[in-house]
PDB file of C-alpha atoms in Angstrom:
ATOM      1  CA  PRO Y   1      66.148  24.306  -3.213  1.00 41.00           C
ATOM      2  CA  GLY Y   2      63.811  22.840  -0.657  1.00 45.00           C
ATOM      3  CA  GLY Y   3      60.633  24.158   0.912  1.00 51.00           C
ATOM      4  CA  PRO Y   4      58.543  25.553   2.350  1.00 63.00           C
ATOM      5  CA  TYR Y   5      58.448  28.945   0.617  1.00 75.00           C
ATOM      6  CA  VAL Y   6      57.061  31.921   2.486  1.00 79.00           C
ATOM      7  CA  LEU Y   7      55.725  34.770   0.335  1.00 86.00           C
ATOM      8  CA  GLN Y   8      54.723  37.994   2.073  1.00 88.00           C
ATOM      9  CA  ALA Y   9      51.613  39.635   0.606  1.00 92.00           C
ATOM     10  CA  GLU Y  10      53.199  43.099   0.661  1.00 89.00           C
ATOM     11  CA  ASP Y  11      55.953  41.836  -1.670  1.00 87.00           C
ATOM     12  CA  GLY Y  12      53.548  40.734  -4.399  1.00 90.00           C
ATOM     13  CA  LYS Y  13      52.499  42.729  -7.439  1.00 92.00           C
ATOM     14  CA  TYR Y  14      49.257  44.438  -6.454  1.00 90.00           C
ATOM     15  CA  GLU Y  15      46.573  46.803  -7.699  1.00 92.00           C
ATOM     16  CA  ASP Y  16      43.735  48.521  -5.792  1.00 92.00           C
ATOM     17  CA  VAL Y  17      44.970  47.256  -2.445  1.00 93.00           C
ATOM     18  CA  TRP Y  18      46.645  48.933   0.513  1.00 93.00           C
ATOM     19  CA  VAL Y  19      49.695  47.705   2.363  1.00 93.00           C
ATOM     20  CA  GLU Y  20      49.009  48.446   6.024  1.00 93.00           C
ATOM     21  CA  SER Y  21      50.488  47.677   9.422  1.00 89.00           C
ATOM     22  CA  ASN Y  22      47.828  49.058  11.774  1.00 90.00           C
ATOM     23  CA  HIS Y  23      46.633  45.653  13.026  1.00 88.00           C
ATOM     24  CA  LEU Y  24      49.384  43.897  14.989  1.00 85.00           C
ATOM     25  CA  GLY Y  25      50.179  40.223  14.610  1.00 82.00           C
ATOM     26  CA  PHE Y  26      51.276  40.271  10.966  1.00 84.00           C
ATOM     27  CA  HIS Y  27      54.505  38.734   9.701  1.00 81.00           C
ATOM     28  CA  GLY Y  28      56.955  40.703   7.562  1.00 77.00           C
ATOM     29  CA  THR Y  29      56.382  44.459   7.241  1.00 81.00           C
ATOM     30  CA  GLY Y  30      52.588  44.515   6.942  1.00 88.00           C
ATOM     31  CA  PHE Y  31      49.528  42.975   5.337  1.00 94.00           C
ATOM     32  CA  VAL Y  32      47.358  43.661   2.278  1.00 96.00           C
ATOM     33  CA  ASN Y  33      43.898  45.237   2.613  1.00 95.00           C
ATOM     34  CA  PHE Y  34      41.796  44.721  -0.552  1.00 95.00           C
ATOM     35  CA  ASP Y  35      39.506  47.101  -2.393  1.00 91.00           C
ATOM     36  CA  ALA Y  36      36.388  45.590  -3.994  1.00 92.00           C
ATOM     37  CA  SER Y  37      38.283  44.933  -7.235  1.00 91.00           C
ATOM     38  CA  GLY Y  38      41.836  44.680  -5.906  1.00 94.00           C
ATOM     39  CA  HIS Y  39      44.290  41.865  -6.420  1.00 96.00           C
ATOM     40  CA  VAL Y  40      47.683  40.633  -5.274  1.00 96.00           C
ATOM     41  CA  GLU Y  41      49.769  38.542  -7.655  1.00 96.00           C
ATOM     42  CA  PHE Y  42      52.769  36.409  -6.738  1.00 94.00           C
ATOM     43  CA  GLN Y  43      54.994  35.858  -9.768  1.00 91.00           C
ATOM     44  CA  TYR Y  44      57.800  33.349 -10.384  1.00 87.00           C
ATOM     45  CA  VAL Y  45      56.634  31.126  -7.533  1.00 88.00           C
ATOM     46  CA  TYR Y  46      58.983  28.163  -7.210  1.00 83.00           C
ATOM     47  CA  SER Y  47      57.980  24.506  -7.111  1.00 83.00           C
ATOM     48  CA  ARG Y  48      60.457  21.669  -7.166  1.00 77.00           C
ATOM     49  CA  PHE Y  49      58.173  19.345  -9.134  1.00 84.00           C
ATOM     50  CA  SER Y  50      55.066  19.614 -11.276  1.00 90.00           C
ATOM     51  CA  ASP Y  51      52.547  18.381  -8.712  1.00 88.00           C
ATOM     52  CA  TRP Y  52      49.809  19.253  -6.246  1.00 88.00           C
ATOM     53  CA  TYR Y  53      50.955  21.214  -3.201  1.00 87.00           C
ATOM     54  CA  ASN Y  54      49.495  22.623  -0.021  1.00 83.00           C
ATOM     55  CA  MET Y  55      49.224  26.409  -0.144  1.00 87.00           C
ATOM     56  CA  VAL Y  56      48.868  27.737   3.383  1.00 84.00           C
ATOM     57  CA  ILE Y  57      47.126  31.126   3.600  1.00 89.00           C
ATOM     58  CA  ARG Y  58      47.545  33.407   6.628  1.00 89.00           C
ATOM     59  CA  TYR Y  59      44.881  36.087   7.011  1.00 93.00           C
ATOM     60  CA  ALA Y  60      42.720  38.011   9.483  1.00 92.00           C
ATOM     61  CA  LEU Y  61      39.078  39.032   9.090  1.00 93.00           C
ATOM     62  CA  GLY Y  62      37.292  40.894  11.870  1.00 89.00           C
ATOM     63  CA  ASN Y  63      33.707  40.553  10.645  1.00 85.00           C
ATOM     64  CA  THR Y  64      31.583  38.329   8.383  1.00 88.00           C
ATOM     65  CA  SER Y  65      33.088  35.927   5.846  1.00 90.00           C
ATOM     66  CA  ARG Y  66      34.124  37.224   2.418  1.00 93.00           C
ATOM     67  CA  THR Y  67      34.499  35.370  -0.868  1.00 95.00           C
ATOM     68  CA  GLY Y  68      36.888  36.191  -3.668  1.00 95.00           C
ATOM     69  CA  GLU Y  69      38.959  34.257  -6.161  1.00 97.00           C
ATOM     70  CA  ILE Y  70      42.322  32.525  -6.320  1.00 97.00           C
ATOM     71  CA  ASN Y  71      43.874  32.082  -9.754  1.00 97.00           C
ATOM     72  CA  VAL Y  72      46.755  29.629 -10.133  1.00 97.00           C
ATOM     73  CA  ASN Y  73      48.434  29.632 -13.541  1.00 97.00           C
ATOM     74  CA  GLY Y  74      45.220  30.722 -15.246  1.00 96.00           C
ATOM     75  CA  SER Y  75      42.924  28.309 -13.389  1.00 96.00           C
ATOM     76  CA  ALA Y  76      40.559  30.186 -11.038  1.00 96.00           C
ATOM     77  CA  PHE Y  77      38.404  29.010  -8.139  1.00 95.00           C
ATOM     78  CA  ASP Y  78      36.311  30.724  -5.461  1.00 95.00           C
ATOM     79  CA  TYR Y  79      37.887  31.103  -2.051  1.00 95.00           C
ATOM     80  CA  THR Y  80      36.145  32.223   1.153  1.00 93.00           C
ATOM     81  CA  MET Y  81      37.932  33.820   4.070  1.00 92.00           C
ATOM     82  CA  GLU Y  82      35.955  33.080   7.224  1.00 89.00           C
ATOM     83  CA  SER Y  83      35.681  35.542  10.112  1.00 89.00           C
ATOM     84  CA  THR Y  84      38.560  35.224  12.595  1.00 88.00           C
ATOM     85  CA  SER Y  85      36.659  37.356  15.156  1.00 84.00           C
ATOM     86  CA  GLY Y  86      39.238  40.137  15.177  1.00 88.00           C
ATOM     87  CA  TRP Y  87      41.592  42.036  12.865  1.00 92.00           C
ATOM     88  CA  THR Y  88      44.577  41.014  15.011  1.00 88.00           C
ATOM     89  CA  ASP Y  89      43.523  37.353  15.054  1.00 87.00           C
ATOM     90  CA  TYR Y  90      45.423  35.700  12.213  1.00 86.00           C
ATOM     91  CA  VAL Y  91      44.661  32.135  11.156  1.00 82.00           C
ATOM     92  CA  TYR Y  92      46.119  29.575   8.752  1.00 80.00           C
ATOM     93  CA  ASP Y  93      44.011  27.913   6.080  1.00 83.00           C
ATOM     94  CA  THR Y  94      45.143  25.382   3.480  1.00 81.00           C
ATOM     95  CA  VAL Y  95      44.087  24.772  -0.130  1.00 88.00           C
ATOM     96  CA  LYS Y  96      45.501  22.392  -2.723  1.00 88.00           C
ATOM     97  CA  VAL Y  97      47.131  23.997  -5.766  1.00 93.00           C
ATOM     98  CA  ASN Y  98      48.563  22.419  -8.905  1.00 93.00           C
ATOM     99  CA  LEU Y  99      51.973  23.941  -9.631  1.00 94.00           C
ATOM    100  CA  ASN Y 100      54.411  23.704 -12.511  1.00 93.00           C
ATOM    101  CA  ALA Y 101      58.017  22.770 -11.953  1.00 88.00           C
ATOM    102  CA  ASP Y 102      60.675  25.455 -11.456  1.00 84.00           C
ATOM    103  CA  PHE Y 103      59.781  29.198 -11.265  1.00 85.00           C
ATOM    104  CA  ASP Y 104      56.932  28.879 -13.761  1.00 91.00           C
ATOM    105  CA  ASN Y 105      53.992  29.745 -11.468  1.00 93.00           C
ATOM    106  CA  THR Y 106      51.757  32.775 -10.921  1.00 96.00           C
ATOM    107  CA  ILE Y 107      49.260  32.929  -8.048  1.00 97.00           C
ATOM    108  CA  ARG Y 108      46.701  35.741  -7.816  1.00 97.00           C
ATOM    109  CA  PHE Y 109      44.284  36.642  -5.021  1.00 98.00           C
ATOM    110  CA  GLN Y 110      41.428  38.628  -6.549  1.00 97.00           C
ATOM    111  CA  ALA Y 111      38.549  40.472  -4.877  1.00 95.00           C
ATOM    112  CA  THR Y 112      35.332  40.019  -6.875  1.00 93.00           C
ATOM    113  CA  GLY Y 113      32.907  42.784  -6.011  1.00 89.00           C
ATOM    114  CA  SER Y 114      33.608  43.050  -2.296  1.00 84.00           C
ATOM    115  CA  ASP Y 115      36.832  43.257  -0.360  1.00 84.00           C
ATOM    116  CA  PHE Y 116      38.695  40.232   0.998  1.00 90.00           C
ATOM    117  CA  GLY Y 117      40.105  39.840   4.470  1.00 92.00           C
ATOM    118  CA  ASN Y 118      43.603  41.093   5.311  1.00 95.00           C
ATOM    119  CA  LEU Y 119      46.089  38.805   3.531  1.00 96.00           C
ATOM    120  CA  ASP Y 120      49.362  38.459   5.428  1.00 93.00           C
ATOM    121  CA  GLU Y 121      51.331  35.740   3.627  1.00 91.00           C
ATOM    122  CA  ILE Y 122      51.140  32.467   1.762  1.00 92.00           C
ATOM    123  CA  ILE Y 123      53.337  29.417   2.248  1.00 86.00           C
ATOM    124  CA  ILE Y 124      53.980  26.786  -0.408  1.00 85.00           C
ATOM    125  CA  ALA Y 125      54.540  23.519   1.436  1.00 76.00           C
ATOM    126  CA  ASP Y 126      54.686  19.861   0.444  1.00 64.00           C
ATOM    127  CA  ARG Y 127      51.614  17.680   0.204  1.00 55.00           C
ATOM    128  CA  THR Y 128      51.929  16.260   3.720  1.00 52.00           C
ATOM    129  CA  THR Y 129      52.272  19.542   5.624  1.00 51.00           C
ATOM    130  CA  LYS Y 130      49.414  20.166   8.054  1.00 50.00           C
ATOM    131  CA  PRO Y 131      48.327  23.720   8.977  1.00 48.00           C
ATOM    132  CA  GLU Y 132      49.151  23.221  12.660  1.00 48.00           C
ATOM    133  CA  ALA Y 133      52.735  22.366  11.717  1.00 48.00           C
ATOM    134  CA  VAL Y 134      53.396  25.611   9.828  1.00 47.00           C
ATOM    135  CA  GLU Y 135      54.878  27.506  12.776  1.00 49.00           C
ATOM    136  CA  ASP Y 136      57.286  24.630  13.421  1.00 50.00           C
ATOM    137  CA  ILE Y 137      58.312  24.620   9.758  1.00 47.00           C
ATOM    138  CA  LEU Y 138      58.934  28.362   9.739  1.00 47.00           C
ATOM    139  CA  ALA Y 139      61.018  28.077  12.893  1.00 48.00           C
ATOM    140  CA  GLU Y 140      63.345  25.708  11.051  1.00 48.00           C
ATOM    141  CA  GLN Y 141      63.664  27.859   7.943  1.00 48.00           C
ATOM    142  CA  SER Y 142      66.932  29.754   7.982  1.00 60.00           C
ATOM    143  CA  LEU Y 143      67.116  31.642   4.676  1.00 67.00           C
ATOM    144  CA  PHE Y 144      64.903  32.555   1.732  1.00 68.00           C
ATOM    145  CA  PHE Y 145      64.854  34.984  -1.187  1.00 70.00           C
ATOM    146  CA  TYR Y 146      61.721  36.440  -2.768  1.00 68.00           C
ATOM    147  CA  PRO Y 147      61.258  36.918  -5.628  1.00 73.00           C
ATOM    148  CA  ASN Y 148      63.861  34.726  -7.285  1.00 70.00           C
ATOM    149  CA  PRO Y 149      64.228  35.216 -10.264  1.00 72.00           C
ATOM    150  CA  PHE Y 150      63.734  38.985  -9.935  1.00 78.00           C
ATOM    151  CA  SER Y 151      63.743  42.000 -12.256  1.00 78.00           C
ATOM    152  CA  SER Y 152      64.214  44.972  -9.931  1.00 79.00           C
ATOM    153  CA  MET Y 153      64.267  44.215  -6.207  1.00 80.00           C
ATOM    154  CA  THR Y 154      64.631  41.033  -4.195  1.00 83.00           C
ATOM    155  CA  ARG Y 155      64.463  40.534  -0.449  1.00 82.00           C
ATOM    156  CA  ILE Y 156      66.694  38.233   1.560  1.00 83.00           C
ATOM    157  CA  ASP Y 157      65.237  37.125   4.897  1.00 80.00           C
ATOM    158  CA  MET Y 158      67.338  35.152   7.339  1.00 80.00           C
ATOM    159  CA  LYS Y 159      66.959  33.580  10.741  1.00 77.00           C
ATOM    160  CA  TYR Y 160      70.204  33.766  12.712  1.00 78.00           C
ATOM    161  CA  THR Y 161      70.695  33.077  16.406  1.00 76.00           C
ATOM    162  CA  GLY Y 162      74.478  33.020  16.701  1.00 74.00           C
ATOM    163  CA  ALA Y 163      76.983  35.662  17.703  1.00 74.00           C
ATOM    164  CA  GLY Y 164      78.509  38.085  15.234  1.00 78.00           C
ATOM    165  CA  GLU Y 165      77.037  40.395  12.627  1.00 82.00           C
ATOM    166  CA  PRO Y 166      75.700  38.797   9.422  1.00 85.00           C
ATOM    167  CA  MET Y 167      76.736  40.375   6.129  1.00 89.00           C
ATOM    168  CA  ILE Y 168      76.111  39.591   2.471  1.00 90.00           C
ATOM    169  CA  ARG Y 169      78.351  39.643  -0.590  1.00 88.00           C
ATOM    170  CA  ILE Y 170      77.003  39.018  -4.088  1.00 88.00           C
ATOM    171  CA  PHE Y 171      79.195  37.837  -6.965  1.00 84.00           C
ATOM    172  CA  ASN Y 172      78.649  37.373 -10.698  1.00 82.00           C
ATOM    173  CA  VAL Y 173      79.613  34.177 -12.529  1.00 76.00           C
ATOM    174  CA  PHE Y 174      83.140  35.569 -13.053  1.00 79.00           C
ATOM    175  CA  GLY Y 175      83.703  35.838  -9.316  1.00 79.00           C
ATOM    176  CA  GLN Y 176      83.495  39.655  -9.300  1.00 83.00           C
ATOM    177  CA  GLN Y 177      81.775  41.192  -6.287  1.00 86.00           C
ATOM    178  CA  VAL Y 178      78.839  43.381  -7.352  1.00 86.00           C
ATOM    179  CA  GLU Y 179      77.155  44.019  -4.009  1.00 87.00           C
ATOM    180  CA  ALA Y 180      77.965  43.928  -0.306  1.00 89.00           C
ATOM    181  CA  GLY Y 181      76.188  45.098   2.811  1.00 90.00           C
ATOM    182  CA  ARG Y 182      74.938  44.438   6.322  1.00 91.00           C
ATOM    183  CA  PHE Y 183      71.650  42.820   7.229  1.00 90.00           C
ATOM    184  CA  GLU Y 184      69.017  44.792   9.096  1.00 90.00           C
ATOM    185  CA  ASN Y 185      67.728  43.236  12.304  1.00 88.00           C
ATOM    186  CA  ILE Y 186      63.935  43.322  11.975  1.00 84.00           C
ATOM    187  CA  GLY Y 187      63.284  41.827  15.391  1.00 81.00           C
ATOM    188  CA  GLY Y 188      64.693  39.036  17.531  1.00 81.00           C
ATOM    189  CA  ASP Y 189      66.577  36.499  15.427  1.00 81.00           C
ATOM    190  CA  ARG Y 190      65.191  37.738  12.074  1.00 81.00           C
ATOM    191  CA  PHE Y 191      67.373  39.684   9.627  1.00 86.00           C
ATOM    192  CA  ARG Y 192      66.621  41.225   6.229  1.00 87.00           C
ATOM    193  CA  TYR Y 193      68.523  42.650   3.250  1.00 89.00           C
ATOM    194  CA  GLN Y 194      66.979  44.399   0.225  1.00 88.00           C
ATOM    195  CA  TRP Y 195      68.927  44.019  -3.012  1.00 87.00           C
ATOM    196  CA  ASP Y 196      68.206  46.536  -5.777  1.00 83.00           C
ATOM    197  CA  GLY Y 197      69.202  45.210  -9.183  1.00 77.00           C
ATOM    198  CA  THR Y 198      68.161  48.161 -11.336  1.00 74.00           C
ATOM    199  CA  GLY Y 199      71.706  49.051 -12.372  1.00 63.00           C
ATOM    200  CA  GLU Y 200      72.391  51.945  -9.970  1.00 60.00           C
ATOM    201  CA  GLY Y 201      75.955  52.251  -8.727  1.00 52.00           C
ATOM    202  CA  ASN Y 202      77.694  48.881  -8.440  1.00 57.00           C
ATOM    203  CA  TYR Y 203      74.490  46.859  -8.651  1.00 59.00           C
ATOM    204  CA  PRO Y 204      74.181  44.407 -11.538  1.00 57.00           C
ATOM    205  CA  ALA Y 205      72.652  45.866 -14.686  1.00 61.00           C
ATOM    206  CA  CYS Y 206      72.822  42.707 -16.808  1.00 80.00           C
ATOM    207  CA  SER Y 207      70.606  39.648 -16.803  1.00 81.00           C
ATOM    208  CA  GLY Y 208      72.290  36.561 -15.474  1.00 81.00           C
ATOM    209  CA  ILE Y 209      73.118  34.335 -12.541  1.00 78.00           C
ATOM    210  CA  TYR Y 210      74.581  35.696  -9.325  1.00 83.00           C
ATOM    211  CA  PHE Y 211      75.705  34.031  -6.111  1.00 79.00           C
ATOM    212  CA  ALA Y 212      74.767  35.577  -2.778  1.00 83.00           C
ATOM    213  CA  THR Y 213      76.980  34.466   0.084  1.00 82.00           C
ATOM    214  CA  ILE Y 214      76.098  35.122   3.717  1.00 83.00           C
ATOM    215  CA  TYR Y 215      79.059  35.820   5.999  1.00 84.00           C
ATOM    216  CA  VAL Y 216      79.358  36.000   9.765  1.00 79.00           C
ATOM    217  CA  ASP Y 217      82.634  37.452  11.022  1.00 76.00           C
ATOM    218  CA  ASP Y 218      84.184  36.923   7.553  1.00 73.00           C
ATOM    219  CA  THR Y 219      83.268  33.223   7.579  1.00 75.00           C
ATOM    220  CA  ALA Y 220      81.005  32.039   4.756  1.00 70.00           C
ATOM    221  CA  TRP Y 221      77.773  30.491   6.077  1.00 68.00           C
ATOM    222  CA  ARG Y 222      75.411  29.947   3.132  1.00 69.00           C
ATOM    223  CA  THR Y 223      75.441  30.617  -0.622  1.00 70.00           C
ATOM    224  CA  VAL Y 224      72.298  30.985  -2.736  1.00 71.00           C
ATOM    225  CA  LYS Y 225      71.991  31.232  -6.531  1.00 70.00           C
ATOM    226  CA  VAL Y 226      69.988  34.285  -7.611  1.00 77.00           C
ATOM    227  CA  ILE Y 227      68.671  34.937 -11.132  1.00 74.00           C
ATOM    228  CA  PHE Y 228      68.368  38.535 -12.356  1.00 80.00           C
ATOM    229  CA  ARG Y 229      66.228  39.248 -15.429  1.00 73.00           C
ATOM    230  CA  ARG Y 230      65.945  42.659 -17.078  1.00 67.00           C
TER     231      ARG Y 230
END
């Protein structure tokens, strides 16, 4: 797969934080508000190569700057969120991170004695991506899954501007359909589907590879490989 990869903060694994939506301007379903010792961890983050990448951080901070910590694959460094002048004023910042190839990456945002700003999302982009180009990159992105691989729930976000109603069908490696449903329109040309893989009903209960195919009016549009791990 190619990049960039957009990871919503509310979809990470978190502790001592609150997922909120009371300050408009966020992407996804909300943002993360940290406690003094809270953290958000993104697991199984994908990177095509073992290399240095730009990690673009989108956040808002309505008062003075706050410093915490970012930990990438066990290597930690201090990170300061500067004031954006308002809690609805989101900005992009970029740091360099050294990632492993494939899905072998964990990124944690950790408060260290005082709370952070409101973390909205991170974007893993290539080394040449500039912060001012992020919106253009996102506008071109048509489909992404997070997390992938997953162990319980994965989210499929899609940008679709055509006519017709997008649907999804998910098949195992034997070609058997294990899941089907309609996307939810979450605003404008953005659509979302939540796939629960915990074994309820017809959902897959076994670890393995699955193929998610997006259909519009019974015509296949895109197929993505999804890895489910118990």
